[in-house]
Short mmCIF file of C-alpha atoms in Angstrom, two decimals:
data_model
loop_
_atom_site.label_atom_id
_atom_site.label_comp_id
_atom_site.label_asym_id
_atom_site.label_seq_id
_atom_site.Cartn_x
_atom_site.Cartn_y
_atom_site.Cartn_z
CA UNK N 1 20.55 13.26 27.11
CA UNK N 2 19.73 10.37 29.43
CA UNK N 3 17.41 7.47 28.61
CA UNK N 4 14.76 8.80 31.00
CA UNK N 5 14.72 12.00 28.96
CA UNK N 6 14.77 10.20 25.61
CA UNK N 7 11.98 7.76 26.39
CA UNK N 8 8.99 10.18 26.43
CA UNK N 9 10.31 11.84 23.27
CA UNK N 10 10.59 8.50 21.49
CA UNK N 11 7.13 7.43 22.65
CA UNK N 12 5.50 10.64 21.43
CA UNK N 13 7.35 10.56 18.11
CA UNK N 14 6.50 6.87 17.60
CA UNK N 15 2.81 7.57 18.21
CA UNK N 16 2.84 10.43 15.70
CA UNK N 17 4.55 8.21 13.11
CA UNK N 18 2.01 5.44 13.74
CA UNK N 19 -0.88 7.85 13.16
CA UNK N 20 0.64 9.25 9.97
CA UNK N 21 1.58 5.90 8.46
CA UNK N 22 -1.59 4.12 9.62
CA UNK N 23 -4.07 6.58 8.14
CA UNK N 24 -2.09 7.20 4.97
CA UNK N 25 -1.73 3.43 4.38
CA UNK N 26 -5.48 2.93 4.82
CA UNK N 27 -6.27 5.69 2.33
CA UNK N 28 -3.64 4.45 -0.12
CA UNK N 29 -4.99 0.88 -0.02
CA UNK N 30 -8.65 1.90 -0.31
CA UNK N 31 -7.97 4.21 -3.27
CA UNK N 32 -5.05 2.37 -4.85
CA UNK N 33 -6.66 -1.09 -5.02
CA UNK N 34 -9.51 -0.15 -7.42
CA UNK N 35 -7.12 2.08 -9.35
CA UNK N 36 -4.68 -0.77 -9.90
CA UNK N 37 -7.47 -3.18 -10.89
CA UNK N 38 -8.83 -0.56 -13.32
CA UNK N 39 -5.42 -0.34 -14.99
CA UNK N 40 -5.59 -4.09 -15.67
CA UNK N 41 -9.23 -4.20 -16.74
CA UNK N 42 -8.95 -1.21 -19.11
CA UNK N 43 -5.73 -2.39 -20.78
CA UNK N 44 -5.66 -3.97 -24.25
CA UNK N 45 -7.37 -7.35 -24.05
CA UNK N 46 -8.81 -6.53 -20.64
CA UNK N 47 -12.37 -7.15 -19.55
CA UNK N 48 -13.20 -3.43 -19.81
CA UNK N 49 -10.77 -2.53 -22.57
CA UNK N 50 -10.56 1.24 -22.97
CA UNK N 51 -7.25 2.52 -24.25
CA UNK N 52 -8.03 6.18 -23.54
CA UNK N 53 -8.96 5.57 -19.91
CA UNK N 54 -5.97 3.28 -19.44
CA UNK N 55 -3.53 5.84 -20.86
CA UNK N 56 -4.97 8.73 -18.83
CA UNK N 57 -5.04 6.81 -15.54
CA UNK N 58 -1.62 5.32 -16.23
CA UNK N 59 -0.13 8.74 -16.91
CA UNK N 60 -1.60 10.18 -13.71
CA UNK N 61 -0.16 7.27 -11.75
CA UNK N 62 3.24 7.70 -13.40
CA UNK N 63 3.34 11.41 -12.56
CA UNK N 64 2.40 10.69 -8.95
CA UNK N 65 5.08 8.02 -8.63
CA UNK N 66 7.83 10.05 -10.29
CA UNK N 67 7.44 13.16 -8.13
CA UNK N 68 9.88 13.32 -5.19
CA UNK N 69 7.96 13.31 -1.91
CA UNK N 70 9.51 16.49 -0.55
CA UNK N 71 8.39 18.37 -3.69
CA UNK N 72 4.94 16.78 -3.44
CA UNK N 73 4.59 18.06 0.11
CA UNK N 74 5.41 21.62 -0.96
CA UNK N 75 3.12 21.44 -3.99
CA UNK N 76 0.20 20.23 -1.86
CA UNK N 77 0.55 22.82 0.92
CA UNK N 78 -2.50 24.80 -0.18
CA UNK N 79 -4.59 21.64 -0.50
CA UNK N 80 -3.31 20.36 2.84
CA UNK N 81 -4.24 23.64 4.53
CA UNK N 82 -7.72 23.45 2.95
CA UNK N 83 -8.25 19.88 4.19
CA UNK N 84 -6.72 20.07 7.68
CA UNK N 85 -6.49 23.79 8.39
CA UNK N 86 -2.72 23.64 8.83
CA UNK N 87 0.46 22.61 7.04
CA UNK N 88 2.45 21.37 10.04
CA UNK N 89 1.99 18.43 12.40
CA UNK N 90 1.18 14.78 11.91
CA UNK N 91 -2.41 15.42 10.78
CA UNK N 92 -1.24 17.69 7.95
CA UNK N 93 1.41 15.16 6.90
CA UNK N 94 -1.25 12.49 6.32
CA UNK N 95 -2.52 14.33 3.22
CA UNK N 96 0.68 14.25 1.12
CA UNK N 97 1.57 10.82 2.51
CA UNK N 98 -1.75 9.37 1.34
CA UNK N 99 -1.60 11.09 -2.05
CA UNK N 100 1.95 9.90 -2.55
CA UNK N 101 1.06 6.37 -1.47
CA UNK N 102 -1.96 5.92 -3.78
CA UNK N 103 -0.08 5.74 -7.13
CA UNK N 104 2.72 3.75 -5.52
CA UNK N 105 0.30 1.09 -4.27
CA UNK N 106 -1.77 1.19 -7.48
CA UNK N 107 1.21 0.08 -9.58
CA UNK N 108 1.97 -2.74 -7.16
CA UNK N 109 -1.67 -3.85 -7.37
CA UNK N 110 -1.52 -3.79 -11.16
CA UNK N 111 1.55 -6.03 -11.13
CA UNK N 112 -0.04 -8.43 -8.64
CA UNK N 113 -3.33 -8.74 -10.56
CA UNK N 114 -1.56 -9.30 -13.88
CA UNK N 115 0.06 -12.41 -12.38
CA UNK N 116 -3.33 -14.13 -11.96
CA UNK N 117 -3.78 -17.09 -14.31
CA UNK N 118 -5.84 -15.98 -17.31
CA UNK N 119 -7.36 -19.46 -17.53
CA UNK N 120 -9.29 -18.85 -14.33
CA UNK N 121 -10.77 -15.65 -15.75
CA UNK N 122 -11.79 -17.44 -18.94
CA UNK N 123 -13.35 -20.26 -16.95
CA UNK N 124 -15.52 -17.87 -14.93
CA UNK N 125 -16.47 -15.99 -18.12
CA UNK N 126 -17.57 -19.25 -19.75
CA UNK N 127 -19.80 -19.88 -16.74
CA UNK N 128 -21.51 -16.51 -17.21
CA UNK N 129 -19.62 -14.61 -14.55
CA UNK N 130 -19.77 -10.81 -14.75
CA UNK N 131 -16.78 -8.50 -14.57
CA UNK N 132 -17.57 -7.67 -10.93
CA UNK N 133 -17.78 -11.38 -10.13
CA UNK N 134 -14.43 -12.02 -11.78
CA UNK N 135 -12.80 -9.18 -9.84
CA UNK N 136 -14.35 -10.19 -6.51
CA UNK N 137 -14.11 -13.98 -6.84
CA UNK N 138 -10.97 -14.49 -8.94
CA UNK N 139 -8.63 -11.53 -9.41
CA UNK N 140 -8.49 -10.18 -5.85
CA UNK N 141 -8.54 -13.56 -4.01
CA UNK N 142 -5.92 -15.06 -6.34
CA UNK N 143 -3.68 -12.01 -6.03
CA UNK N 144 -4.15 -11.70 -2.26
CA UNK N 145 -0.70 -13.01 -1.22
CA UNK N 146 0.94 -10.55 -3.62
CA UNK N 147 -1.38 -7.78 -2.42
CA UNK N 148 -0.31 -8.42 1.16
CA UNK N 149 3.33 -8.16 0.07
CA UNK N 150 2.49 -4.96 -1.82
CA UNK N 151 0.85 -3.48 1.27
CA UNK N 152 3.95 -4.32 3.29
CA UNK N 153 6.15 -2.56 0.74
CA UNK N 154 3.83 0.46 0.81
CA UNK N 155 3.91 0.69 4.61
CA UNK N 156 7.71 0.62 4.62
CA UNK N 157 7.86 3.28 1.90
CA UNK N 158 5.43 5.50 3.83
CA UNK N 159 7.56 5.17 6.97
CA UNK N 160 10.43 6.57 4.93
CA UNK N 161 8.19 9.34 3.58
CA UNK N 162 7.01 10.15 7.12
CA UNK N 163 10.60 10.60 8.23
CA UNK N 164 11.03 13.07 5.36
CA UNK N 165 7.84 14.84 6.42
CA UNK N 166 9.35 15.25 9.88
CA UNK N 167 12.14 17.38 8.47
CA UNK N 168 9.61 20.07 7.48
CA UNK N 169 7.48 20.05 10.61
CA UNK N 170 5.46 16.90 10.06
CA UNK N 171 6.28 15.44 13.47
CA UNK N 172 7.18 11.84 14.16
CA UNK N 173 10.53 10.10 14.36
CA UNK N 174 12.02 12.09 11.48
CA UNK N 175 11.28 15.35 13.25
CA UNK N 176 12.78 13.97 16.46
CA UNK N 177 15.98 12.92 14.72
CA UNK N 178 16.39 16.32 13.04
CA UNK N 179 15.49 18.56 15.99
CA UNK N 180 17.46 16.70 18.64
CA UNK N 181 19.93 14.58 16.73
CA UNK N 182 21.00 17.09 14.09
CA UNK N 183 20.18 20.60 15.31
CA UNK N 184 21.17 19.93 18.93
CA UNK N 185 24.07 17.62 17.99
CA UNK N 186 22.71 14.74 20.06
CA UNK N 187 24.10 11.92 17.94
CA UNK N 188 23.14 9.34 20.56
CA UNK N 189 19.43 10.08 20.20
CA UNK N 190 19.73 10.22 16.42
CA UNK N 191 21.31 6.75 16.21
CA UNK N 192 18.76 5.35 18.67
CA UNK N 193 16.01 6.70 16.40
CA UNK N 194 17.66 5.15 13.34
CA UNK N 195 18.02 1.80 15.12
CA UNK N 196 14.41 1.93 16.27
CA UNK N 197 13.21 2.58 12.73
CA UNK N 198 15.33 -0.30 11.44
CA UNK N 199 13.80 -2.67 14.00
CA UNK N 200 10.25 -1.52 13.23
CA UNK N 201 10.75 -1.93 9.47
CA UNK N 202 12.25 -5.40 9.96
CA UNK N 203 9.27 -6.48 12.07
CA UNK N 204 6.78 -5.14 9.52
CA UNK N 205 8.60 -6.94 6.70
CA UNK N 206 8.67 -10.17 8.67
CA UNK N 207 4.94 -9.95 9.50
CA UNK N 208 4.04 -9.16 5.88
CA UNK N 209 6.14 -12.01 4.48
CA UNK N 210 4.67 -14.42 7.02
CA UNK N 211 1.10 -13.40 6.15
CA UNK N 212 1.76 -13.74 2.41
CA UNK N 213 3.36 -17.18 2.80
CA UNK N 214 0.52 -18.36 5.03
CA UNK N 215 -2.12 -17.32 2.49
CA UNK N 216 -0.18 -18.94 -0.31
CA UNK N 217 0.14 -22.24 1.59
CA UNK N 218 -3.60 -22.26 2.26
CA UNK N 219 -4.21 -22.21 -1.46
CA UNK N 220 -5.63 -18.67 -1.70
CA UNK N 221 -3.16 -18.06 -4.48
CA UNK N 222 -2.67 -21.61 -5.70
CA UNK N 223 -4.53 -24.21 -7.76
CA UNK N 224 -7.49 -24.76 -5.40
CA UNK N 225 -9.81 -22.23 -7.11
CA UNK N 226 -9.03 -23.78 -10.50
CA UNK N 227 -9.90 -27.24 -9.21
CA UNK N 228 -13.18 -25.96 -7.79
CA UNK N 229 -14.06 -24.41 -11.13
CA UNK N 230 -13.28 -27.65 -12.96
CA UNK N 231 -15.40 -29.64 -10.51
CA UNK N 232 -18.25 -27.18 -10.99
CA UNK N 233 -18.11 -27.76 -14.75
CA UNK N 234 -17.87 -31.58 -14.57
CA UNK N 235 -21.58 -32.27 -13.78
CA UNK N 236 -22.68 -30.26 -16.81
CA UNK N 237 -20.35 -32.30 -19.03
CA UNK N 238 -21.73 -35.55 -17.59
CA UNK N 239 -25.34 -34.45 -18.18
CA UNK N 240 -24.60 -33.59 -21.79
CA UNK N 241 -23.08 -37.04 -22.27
CA UNK N 242 -26.21 -38.70 -20.86
CA UNK N 243 -28.49 -36.70 -23.11
CA UNK N 244 -26.41 -37.69 -26.13
#
């Protein structure tokens, strides 16, 4: 197969992969972020300590993470057909990709949020901050560089999942590699697809690392919030000294 014949196939497959990974990443982030924060808040010693909720949610997340994606796709066929009206194509693949990405991202969020300095949380609590305020003003902003890195990891994992989805009719680059590279013995196209995926993943990793480092250098994850909190508390201490 010549390059002029390969090019439209690669363009179409790349567009299908972009749609699958883009939508599934958005759903995974929107659903996985609060789920990961809930795992931290409901844990022992957390702001919303609830052992039962933490164990139930944690077990659901563990089951979702432990299930191989190809089995998850088969298990969700009925649900996928109910949601999209079909079980093949890039639109159908979004459903298992998103469901598989949610627990994966939730655990990464949990790890990122646990790294936030507990002293900042205590400082906001002492100033009368509510749980929602702590989550919105401290936990998420402080963990943002790690959350960006977690999102990057999730995107790369979903690209791998999408390639697997292509082997069972999900479309995208995986489907292209199987149909033309494997079934039609066109090893040239298959290796071009592999190289293209490697380049795309490298670029995504580079962009994610750059964004995380930039946020960290700007102090979004450093000591600047702690200094602001200390400065906010200093006037009160001075006033108390004057009254005394």
